[in-house]
């Protein structure tokens, strides 16, 4: 029991996200970074299941067989790296909100916003974001673990 408590106490995962998309609030349960991706999920999902994330999605074509919501930020031409980035214009990053509900799938792409990555190691990435999806806004702070299955 003591060992379990020590492991839990040493877990630096932070996912403080606020805001909503289409009037629905989003509370992440799990998050990972790896390769070009930073992703937050509304359900408990294992790193082994990250094979389905992609940079481009189409409404109606669910990429995964489980109901969930996800906030995904991806770098267009690099892995996750330190710095401050904008999603506007010819931006180096893109952000999408994914809603998988049975056979229905909807993608909402951010219209404006920024991401600041303050720390990246082999095991963890930290930073902040403020992303607009039309009239809706998502903000957050994060320290999340690395997932090798996002490197594809």
Tab-separated table of N, CA and C in Angstrom:
chain	number	residue	atom	x	y	z
A	1	UNK	N	0.817	-1.189	0.000
A	1	UNK	CA	0.000	0.000	0.000
A	1	UNK	C	0.868	1.264	0.000
A	2	UNK	N	1.921	1.248	0.797
A	2	UNK	CA	2.814	2.397	0.856
A	2	UNK	C	3.433	2.675	-0.513
A	3	UNK	N	3.843	1.614	-1.213
A	3	UNK	CA	4.449	1.779	-2.536
A	3	UNK	C	3.446	2.399	-3.513
A	4	UNK	N	2.187	1.963	-3.458
A	4	UNK	CA	1.148	2.527	-4.315
A	4	UNK	C	0.973	4.008	-4.024
A	5	UNK	N	0.949	4.377	-2.748
A	5	UNK	CA	0.784	5.782	-2.375
A	5	UNK	C	1.969	6.613	-2.859
A	6	UNK	N	3.168	6.043	-2.789
A	6	UNK	CA	4.357	6.751	-3.267
A	6	UNK	C	4.278	6.981	-4.771
A	7	UNK	N	3.846	5.966	-5.511
A	7	UNK	CA	3.729	6.119	-6.963
A	7	UNK	C	2.695	7.180	-7.302
A	8	UNK	N	1.561	7.177	-6.602
A	8	UNK	CA	0.503	8.138	-6.873
A	8	UNK	C	0.965	9.549	-6.531
A	9	UNK	N	1.685	9.687	-5.419
A	9	UNK	CA	2.148	11.004	-4.986
A	9	UNK	C	3.182	11.580	-5.949
A	10	UNK	N	3.903	10.738	-6.661
A	10	UNK	CA	4.955	11.202	-7.571
A	10	UNK	C	4.443	11.448	-8.985
A	11	UNK	N	3.190	11.200	-9.243
A	11	UNK	CA	2.635	11.384	-10.571
A	11	UNK	C	2.368	12.872	-10.801
A	12	UNK	N	3.143	13.529	-11.660
A	12	UNK	CA	2.979	14.968	-11.852
A	12	UNK	C	1.888	15.363	-12.853
A	13	UNK	N	1.043	14.437	-13.276
A	13	UNK	CA	0.023	14.760	-14.269
A	13	UNK	C	-0.885	15.889	-13.782
A	14	UNK	N	-1.036	16.913	-14.624
A	14	UNK	CA	-1.923	18.037	-14.349
A	14	UNK	C	-2.750	18.261	-15.604
A	15	UNK	N	-4.067	18.338	-15.455
A	15	UNK	CA	-4.940	18.651	-16.581
A	15	UNK	C	-6.028	19.586	-16.076
A	16	UNK	N	-5.737	20.851	-16.029
A	16	UNK	CA	-6.720	21.840	-15.606
A	16	UNK	C	-7.251	22.521	-16.858
A	17	UNK	N	-8.396	22.052	-17.317
A	17	UNK	CA	-8.987	22.550	-18.556
A	17	UNK	C	-10.358	23.130	-18.226
A	18	UNK	N	-10.641	24.307	-18.778
A	18	UNK	CA	-11.972	24.887	-18.600
A	18	UNK	C	-12.470	25.406	-19.937
A	19	UNK	N	-13.769	25.454	-20.049
A	19	UNK	CA	-14.402	25.925	-21.273
A	19	UNK	C	-15.379	24.913	-21.804
A	20	UNK	N	-15.952	25.229	-22.945
A	20	UNK	CA	-16.946	24.340	-23.543
A	20	UNK	C	-16.923	24.479	-25.058
A	21	UNK	N	-17.482	23.471	-25.691
A	21	UNK	CA	-17.658	23.473	-27.137
A	21	UNK	C	-19.126	23.188	-27.395
A	22	UNK	N	-19.780	24.053	-28.125
A	22	UNK	CA	-21.195	23.859	-28.417
A	22	UNK	C	-22.056	23.776	-27.169
A	23	UNK	N	-21.663	24.480	-26.118
A	23	UNK	CA	-22.434	24.473	-24.887
A	23	UNK	C	-22.157	23.295	-23.974
A	24	UNK	N	-21.322	22.358	-24.405
A	24	UNK	CA	-20.985	21.198	-23.576
A	24	UNK	C	-19.602	21.383	-22.969
A	25	UNK	N	-19.525	21.266	-21.637
A	25	UNK	CA	-18.229	21.407	-20.989
A	25	UNK	C	-17.377	20.173	-21.271
A	26	UNK	N	-16.078	20.351	-21.176
A	26	UNK	CA	-15.135	19.267	-21.443
A	26	UNK	C	-14.226	19.107	-20.233
A	27	UNK	N	-14.229	17.914	-19.660
A	27	UNK	CA	-13.367	17.605	-18.523
A	27	UNK	C	-12.493	16.415	-18.889
A	28	UNK	N	-11.193	16.632	-19.087
A	28	UNK	CA	-10.327	15.507	-19.453
A	28	UNK	C	-10.079	14.577	-18.274
A	29	UNK	N	-9.981	13.296	-18.589
A	29	UNK	CA	-9.684	12.251	-17.614
A	29	UNK	C	-8.276	11.719	-17.860
A	30	UNK	N	-7.877	11.686	-19.129
A	30	UNK	CA	-6.574	11.158	-19.542
A	30	UNK	C	-5.976	12.104	-20.584
A	31	UNK	N	-4.645	12.185	-20.605
A	31	UNK	CA	-3.968	12.992	-21.622
A	31	UNK	C	-2.581	12.433	-21.867
A	32	UNK	N	-2.097	12.648	-23.106
A	32	UNK	CA	-0.758	12.194	-23.495
A	32	UNK	C	-0.161	13.183	-24.484
A	33	UNK	N	1.175	13.102	-24.619
A	33	UNK	CA	1.854	13.774	-25.718
A	33	UNK	C	2.824	12.773	-26.330
A	34	UNK	N	3.165	13.007	-27.582
A	34	UNK	CA	4.142	12.172	-28.271
A	34	UNK	C	4.149	12.529	-29.738
A	35	UNK	N	5.315	12.437	-30.370
A	35	UNK	CA	5.405	12.838	-31.765
A	35	UNK	C	4.881	14.254	-31.906
A	36	UNK	N	3.987	14.515	-32.863
A	36	UNK	CA	3.460	15.858	-33.060
A	36	UNK	C	2.195	16.163	-32.241
A	37	UNK	N	1.765	15.235	-31.360
A	37	UNK	CA	0.454	15.338	-30.725
A	37	UNK	C	0.487	15.681	-29.237
A	38	UNK	N	-0.495	16.487	-28.830
A	38	UNK	CA	-0.895	16.681	-27.442
A	38	UNK	C	-2.390	16.395	-27.459
A	39	UNK	N	-2.845	15.465	-26.607
A	39	UNK	CA	-4.259	15.077	-26.674
A	39	UNK	C	-4.836	14.835	-25.283
A	40	UNK	N	-6.053	15.341	-25.090
A	40	UNK	CA	-6.799	15.204	-23.841
A	40	UNK	C	-8.084	14.438	-24.148
A	41	UNK	N	-8.469	13.510	-23.275
A	41	UNK	CA	-9.630	12.649	-23.518
A	41	UNK	C	-10.616	12.695	-22.360
A	42	UNK	N	-11.898	12.598	-22.671
A	42	UNK	CA	-12.960	12.619	-21.660
A	42	UNK	C	-13.135	11.281	-20.964
A	43	UNK	N	-12.413	10.263	-21.396
A	43	UNK	CA	-12.506	8.918	-20.823
A	43	UNK	C	-11.114	8.422	-20.464
A	44	UNK	N	-11.073	7.413	-19.615
A	44	UNK	CA	-9.807	6.772	-19.296
A	44	UNK	C	-9.423	5.910	-20.490
A	45	UNK	N	-8.305	6.219	-21.104
A	45	UNK	CA	-7.873	5.515	-22.300
A	45	UNK	C	-6.374	5.246	-22.185
A	46	UNK	N	-5.965	4.064	-22.556
A	46	UNK	CA	-4.586	3.634	-22.411
A	46	UNK	C	-3.724	4.138	-23.565
A	47	UNK	N	-2.462	4.354	-23.298
A	47	UNK	CA	-1.513	4.774	-24.335
A	47	UNK	C	-1.515	3.806	-25.517
A	48	UNK	N	-1.704	2.521	-25.256
A	48	UNK	CA	-1.711	1.522	-26.335
A	48	UNK	C	-2.804	1.785	-27.365
A	49	UNK	N	-3.845	2.531	-26.968
A	49	UNK	CA	-4.977	2.797	-27.861
A	49	UNK	C	-4.827	4.081	-28.675
A	50	UNK	N	-3.678	4.698	-28.673
A	50	UNK	CA	-3.494	5.988	-29.345
A	50	UNK	C	-3.196	5.889	-30.831
A	51	UNK	N	-3.188	4.698	-31.381
A	51	UNK	CA	-2.861	4.482	-32.795
A	51	UNK	C	-3.786	5.241	-33.746
A	52	UNK	N	-4.987	5.576	-33.345
A	52	UNK	CA	-5.987	6.148	-34.249
A	52	UNK	C	-5.886	7.658	-34.430
A	53	UNK	N	-5.143	8.348	-33.567
A	53	UNK	CA	-5.033	9.800	-33.734
A	53	UNK	C	-4.391	10.133	-35.069
A	54	UNK	N	-4.889	11.183	-35.695
A	54	UNK	CA	-4.400	11.608	-36.997
A	54	UNK	C	-4.390	13.128	-37.029
A	55	UNK	N	-3.782	13.700	-38.033
A	55	UNK	CA	-3.751	15.157	-38.155
A	55	UNK	C	-4.990	15.706	-38.843
A	56	UNK	N	-5.661	14.897	-39.658
A	56	UNK	CA	-6.832	15.357	-40.407
A	56	UNK	C	-7.977	14.364	-40.216
A	57	UNK	N	-9.158	14.907	-39.921
A	57	UNK	CA	-10.359	14.091	-39.747
A	57	UNK	C	-11.464	14.630	-40.650
A	58	UNK	N	-12.455	13.797	-40.895
A	58	UNK	CA	-13.629	14.205	-41.657
A	58	UNK	C	-14.871	13.930	-40.823
A	59	UNK	N	-15.743	14.920	-40.738
A	59	UNK	CA	-16.997	14.721	-40.009
A	59	UNK	C	-17.710	13.488	-40.542
A	60	UNK	N	-18.279	12.711	-39.638
A	60	UNK	CA	-19.055	11.545	-40.036
A	60	UNK	C	-18.265	10.262	-40.115
A	61	UNK	N	-16.937	10.324	-40.189
A	61	UNK	CA	-16.093	9.126	-40.294
A	61	UNK	C	-15.343	8.922	-38.983
A	62	UNK	N	-15.985	8.283	-37.991
A	62	UNK	CA	-15.381	8.104	-36.669
A	62	UNK	C	-14.072	7.320	-36.774
A	63	UNK	N	-13.005	7.869	-36.212
A	63	UNK	CA	-11.707	7.204	-36.293
A	63	UNK	C	-11.485	6.140	-35.219
A	64	UNK	N	-12.440	6.015	-34.289
A	64	UNK	CA	-12.282	5.126	-33.141
A	64	UNK	C	-13.647	4.555	-32.786
A	65	UNK	N	-13.683	3.387	-32.189
A	65	UNK	CA	-14.945	2.685	-31.945
A	65	UNK	C	-15.514	2.905	-30.555
A	66	UNK	N	-15.073	3.918	-29.856
A	66	UNK	CA	-15.522	4.174	-28.487
A	66	UNK	C	-16.036	5.604	-28.376
A	67	UNK	N	-17.143	5.803	-27.662
A	67	UNK	CA	-17.662	7.150	-27.451
A	67	UNK	C	-16.694	7.938	-26.576
A	68	UNK	N	-16.352	9.137	-27.030
A	68	UNK	CA	-15.480	10.009	-26.249
A	68	UNK	C	-15.452	11.389	-26.867
A	69	UNK	N	-14.919	12.315	-26.088
A	69	UNK	CA	-14.581	13.641	-26.585
A	69	UNK	C	-13.080	13.803	-26.397
A	70	UNK	N	-12.459	14.507	-27.308
A	70	UNK	CA	-11.018	14.724	-27.218
A	70	UNK	C	-10.664	16.120	-27.698
A	71	UNK	N	-9.717	16.711	-27.030
A	71	UNK	CA	-9.126	17.968	-27.468
A	71	UNK	C	-7.728	17.610	-27.951
A	72	UNK	N	-7.485	17.848	-29.226
A	72	UNK	CA	-6.217	17.457	-29.833
A	72	UNK	C	-5.514	18.678	-30.385
A	73	UNK	N	-4.225	18.787	-30.055
A	73	UNK	CA	-3.365	19.825	-30.605
A	73	UNK	C	-2.244	19.100	-31.328
A	74	UNK	N	-1.986	19.452	-32.570
A	74	UNK	CA	-0.872	18.814	-33.255
A	74	UNK	C	0.007	19.833	-33.963
A	75	UNK	N	1.296	19.524	-33.953
A	75	UNK	CA	2.282	20.312	-34.673
A	75	UNK	C	2.269	19.835	-36.117
A	76	UNK	N	2.264	20.756	-37.045
A	76	UNK	CA	2.163	20.399	-38.460
A	76	UNK	C	3.439	19.788	-39.022
A	77	UNK	N	4.610	20.306	-38.612
A	77	UNK	CA	5.860	19.871	-39.242
A	77	UNK	C	6.946	19.447	-38.264
A	78	UNK	N	6.583	19.178	-37.010
A	78	UNK	CA	7.601	18.751	-36.041
A	78	UNK	C	6.938	17.991	-34.906
A	79	UNK	N	7.762	17.445	-34.044
A	79	UNK	CA	7.266	16.879	-32.801
A	79	UNK	C	6.940	18.026	-31.853
A	80	UNK	N	6.371	17.718	-30.698
A	80	UNK	CA	6.089	18.728	-29.678
A	80	UNK	C	7.418	19.321	-29.211
A	81	UNK	N	7.550	20.650	-29.310
A	81	UNK	CA	8.786	21.342	-28.924
A	81	UNK	C	8.455	22.592	-28.116
A	82	UNK	N	9.445	23.080	-27.368
A	82	UNK	CA	9.293	24.281	-26.558
A	82	UNK	C	8.953	25.487	-27.424
A	83	UNK	N	8.152	26.393	-26.871
A	83	UNK	CA	7.859	27.629	-27.567
A	83	UNK	C	6.411	28.044	-27.420
A	84	UNK	N	6.090	29.186	-28.001
A	84	UNK	CA	4.723	29.706	-28.025
A	84	UNK	C	4.268	29.736	-29.469
A	85	UNK	N	3.082	29.188	-29.712
A	85	UNK	CA	2.584	29.008	-31.072
A	85	UNK	C	1.158	29.513	-31.192
A	86	UNK	N	0.817	29.995	-32.370
A	86	UNK	CA	-0.525	30.473	-32.679
A	86	UNK	C	-1.207	29.497	-33.625
A	87	UNK	N	-2.533	29.443	-33.565
A	87	UNK	CA	-3.280	28.600	-34.493
A	87	UNK	C	-3.800	29.382	-35.688
A	88	UNK	N	-3.560	30.688	-35.737
A	88	UNK	CA	-4.085	31.512	-36.822
A	88	UNK	C	-3.228	31.476	-38.073
A	89	UNK	N	-3.843	31.706	-39.229
A	89	UNK	CA	-3.126	31.820	-40.501
A	89	UNK	C	-2.322	30.588	-40.857
A	90	UNK	N	-1.074	30.796	-41.268
A	90	UNK	CA	-0.169	29.700	-41.636
A	90	UNK	C	0.522	29.161	-40.382
A	91	UNK	N	-0.251	28.794	-39.400
A	91	UNK	CA	0.256	28.403	-38.082
A	91	UNK	C	0.999	27.070	-38.113
A	92	UNK	N	1.966	26.925	-37.201
A	92	UNK	CA	2.692	25.657	-37.088
A	92	UNK	C	1.926	24.593	-36.308
A	93	UNK	N	0.793	24.988	-35.691
A	93	UNK	CA	-0.020	24.021	-34.950
A	93	UNK	C	-1.471	24.106	-35.391
A	94	UNK	N	-2.199	23.063	-35.050
A	94	UNK	CA	-3.636	23.000	-35.349
A	94	UNK	C	-4.307	22.368	-34.136
A	95	UNK	N	-5.519	22.798	-33.837
A	95	UNK	CA	-6.247	22.236	-32.717
A	95	UNK	C	-7.648	21.840	-33.168
A	96	UNK	N	-8.071	20.672	-32.714
A	96	UNK	CA	-9.409	20.180	-33.059
A	96	UNK	C	-10.073	19.593	-31.823
A	97	UNK	N	-11.383	19.742	-31.777
A	97	UNK	CA	-12.187	19.095	-30.745
A	97	UNK	C	-12.953	17.976	-31.430
A	98	UNK	N	-12.789	16.750	-30.936
A	98	UNK	CA	-13.399	15.569	-31.540
A	98	UNK	C	-14.513	15.061	-30.653
A	99	UNK	N	-15.656	14.742	-31.254
A	99	UNK	CA	-16.793	14.186	-30.519
A	99	UNK	C	-17.240	12.917	-31.234
A	100	UNK	N	-16.965	11.762	-30.610
A	100	UNK	CA	-17.382	10.469	-31.146
A	100	UNK	C	-18.541	9.984	-30.296
A	101	UNK	N	-19.691	9.782	-30.944
A	101	UNK	CA	-20.895	9.350	-30.234
A	101	UNK	C	-21.585	8.302	-31.097
A	102	UNK	N	-21.279	7.031	-30.817
A	102	UNK	CA	-21.821	5.952	-31.646
A	102	UNK	C	-21.288	6.064	-33.054
A	103	UNK	N	-22.183	6.064	-34.022
A	103	UNK	CA	-21.786	6.213	-35.423
A	103	UNK	C	-21.522	7.665	-35.796
A	104	UNK	N	-21.968	8.597	-34.947
A	104	UNK	CA	-21.802	10.025	-35.237
A	104	UNK	C	-20.406	10.499	-34.835
A	105	UNK	N	-19.836	11.355	-35.672
A	105	UNK	CA	-18.518	11.921	-35.404
A	105	UNK	C	-18.495	13.352	-35.900
A	106	UNK	N	-18.090	14.259	-35.009
A	106	UNK	CA	-17.999	15.666	-35.373
A	106	UNK	C	-16.641	16.218	-34.972
A	107	UNK	N	-16.065	17.016	-35.861
A	107	UNK	CA	-14.789	17.680	-35.625
A	107	UNK	C	-15.021	19.181	-35.691
A	108	UNK	N	-14.523	19.892	-34.688
A	108	UNK	CA	-14.563	21.350	-34.690
A	108	UNK	C	-13.117	21.822	-34.594
A	109	UNK	N	-12.680	22.598	-35.576
A	109	UNK	CA	-11.301	23.082	-35.615
A	109	UNK	C	-11.227	24.481	-35.018
A	110	UNK	N	-10.171	24.736	-34.261
A	110	UNK	CA	-10.033	26.050	-33.629
A	110	UNK	C	-9.881	27.135	-34.694
A	111	UNK	N	-10.428	28.280	-34.375
A	111	UNK	CA	-10.360	29.419	-35.286
A	111	UNK	C	-9.272	30.396	-34.893
A	112	UNK	N	-8.820	30.315	-33.643
A	112	UNK	CA	-7.782	31.204	-33.142
A	112	UNK	C	-7.285	30.631	-31.823
A	113	UNK	N	-6.124	31.092	-31.403
A	113	UNK	CA	-5.635	30.663	-30.108
A	113	UNK	C	-4.145	30.490	-30.064
A	114	UNK	N	-3.673	30.060	-28.890
A	114	UNK	CA	-2.240	29.878	-28.720
A	114	UNK	C	-1.950	28.694	-27.804
A	115	UNK	N	-0.754	28.178	-27.966
A	115	UNK	CA	-0.217	27.098	-27.154
A	115	UNK	C	1.180	27.519	-26.733
A	116	UNK	N	1.485	27.383	-25.450
A	116	UNK	CA	2.843	27.597	-24.955
A	116	UNK	C	3.310	26.303	-24.319
A	117	UNK	N	4.382	25.730	-24.868
A	117	UNK	CA	4.992	24.526	-24.306
A	117	UNK	C	6.194	25.007	-23.497
A	118	UNK	N	6.136	24.804	-22.178
A	118	UNK	CA	7.170	25.323	-21.281
A	118	UNK	C	8.237	24.297	-20.928
A	119	UNK	N	7.931	23.008	-21.090
A	119	UNK	CA	8.897	21.970	-20.759
A	119	UNK	C	8.573	20.709	-21.543
A	120	UNK	N	9.594	20.083	-22.105
A	120	UNK	CA	9.440	18.798	-22.785
A	120	UNK	C	10.637	17.940	-22.402
A	121	UNK	N	10.362	16.745	-21.858
A	121	UNK	CA	11.414	15.784	-21.553
A	121	UNK	C	11.050	14.472	-22.232
A	122	UNK	N	11.823	13.445	-21.973
A	122	UNK	CA	11.491	12.125	-22.519
A	122	UNK	C	10.160	11.616	-21.983
A	123	UNK	N	9.805	12.046	-20.768
A	123	UNK	CA	8.639	11.476	-20.090
A	123	UNK	C	7.452	12.415	-19.923
A	124	UNK	N	7.671	13.744	-19.968
A	124	UNK	CA	6.606	14.697	-19.653
A	124	UNK	C	6.670	15.925	-20.546
A	125	UNK	N	5.496	16.529	-20.775
A	125	UNK	CA	5.414	17.836	-21.436
A	125	UNK	C	4.507	18.719	-20.584
A	126	UNK	N	4.852	19.995	-20.490
A	126	UNK	CA	4.069	20.957	-19.709
A	126	UNK	C	3.805	22.190	-20.540
A	127	UNK	N	2.703	22.864	-20.230
A	127	UNK	CA	2.405	24.101	-20.926
A	127	UNK	C	1.025	24.627	-20.616
A	128	UNK	N	0.614	25.600	-21.426
A	128	UNK	CA	-0.701	26.224	-21.296
A	128	UNK	C	-1.285	26.430	-22.693
A	129	UNK	N	-2.597	26.589	-22.748
A	129	UNK	CA	-3.231	26.906	-24.021
A	129	UNK	C	-4.483	27.729	-23.795
A	130	UNK	N	-4.855	28.477	-24.821
A	130	UNK	CA	-6.116	29.218	-24.895
A	130	UNK	C	-6.547	29.115	-26.355
A	131	UNK	N	-7.622	28.377	-26.601
A	131	UNK	CA	-8.051	28.079	-27.964
A	131	UNK	C	-9.498	28.487	-28.173
A	132	UNK	N	-9.772	29.148	-29.287
A	132	UNK	CA	-11.133	29.560	-29.628
A	132	UNK	C	-11.684	28.660	-30.718
A	133	UNK	N	-12.928	28.285	-30.542
A	133	UNK	CA	-13.674	27.484	-31.527
A	133	UNK	C	-14.935	28.282	-31.835
A	134	UNK	N	-14.778	29.294	-32.691
A	134	UNK	CA	-15.888	30.212	-32.925
A	134	UNK	C	-16.110	31.026	-31.664
A	135	UNK	N	-17.313	30.960	-31.106
A	135	UNK	CA	-17.646	31.692	-29.879
A	135	UNK	C	-17.178	30.969	-28.618
A	136	UNK	N	-16.818	29.706	-28.732
A	136	UNK	CA	-16.409	28.900	-27.583
A	136	UNK	C	-14.907	28.999	-27.354
A	137	UNK	N	-14.498	28.907	-26.096
A	137	UNK	CA	-13.085	29.012	-25.732
A	137	UNK	C	-12.729	27.890	-24.763
A	138	UNK	N	-11.559	27.289	-24.971
A	138	UNK	CA	-10.992	26.296	-24.057
A	138	UNK	C	-9.649	26.827	-23.585
A	139	UNK	N	-9.404	26.788	-22.283
A	139	UNK	CA	-8.120	27.177	-21.725
A	139	UNK	C	-7.628	26.063	-20.824
A	140	UNK	N	-6.326	26.014	-20.630
A	140	UNK	CA	-5.822	24.983	-19.740
A	140	UNK	C	-4.349	25.067	-19.452
A	141	UNK	N	-3.976	24.366	-18.387
A	141	UNK	CA	-2.596	24.122	-17.982
A	141	UNK	C	-2.421	22.617	-17.979
A	142	UNK	N	-1.232	22.156	-18.347
A	142	UNK	CA	-1.038	20.713	-18.375
A	142	UNK	C	0.400	20.318	-18.085
A	143	UNK	N	0.540	19.182	-17.473
A	143	UNK	CA	1.768	18.409	-17.375
A	143	UNK	C	1.318	16.985	-17.608
A	144	UNK	N	1.678	16.424	-18.758
A	144	UNK	CA	1.130	15.133	-19.175
A	144	UNK	C	2.242	14.179	-19.609
A	145	UNK	N	1.982	12.872	-19.506
A	145	UNK	CA	3.010	11.880	-19.822
A	145	UNK	C	3.174	11.632	-21.322
A	146	UNK	N	4.337	11.110	-21.646
A	146	UNK	CA	4.687	10.718	-23.007
A	146	UNK	C	4.005	9.392	-23.358
A	147	UNK	N	3.599	9.262	-24.610
A	147	UNK	CA	3.014	8.020	-25.121
A	147	UNK	C	3.705	7.671	-26.430
A	148	UNK	N	4.388	6.552	-26.440
A	148	UNK	CA	5.120	6.136	-27.643
A	148	UNK	C	4.198	5.844	-28.821
A	149	UNK	N	2.945	5.471	-28.574
A	149	UNK	CA	2.019	5.161	-29.666
A	149	UNK	C	1.533	6.399	-30.404
A	150	UNK	N	1.920	7.594	-29.958
A	150	UNK	CA	1.601	8.810	-30.698
A	150	UNK	C	2.698	9.168	-31.699
A	151	UNK	N	3.742	8.407	-31.715
A	151	UNK	CA	4.844	8.630	-32.658
A	151	UNK	C	4.587	7.726	-33.865
A	152	UNK	N	3.841	8.263	-34.849
A	152	UNK	CA	3.522	7.494	-36.061
A	152	UNK	C	3.364	8.404	-37.257
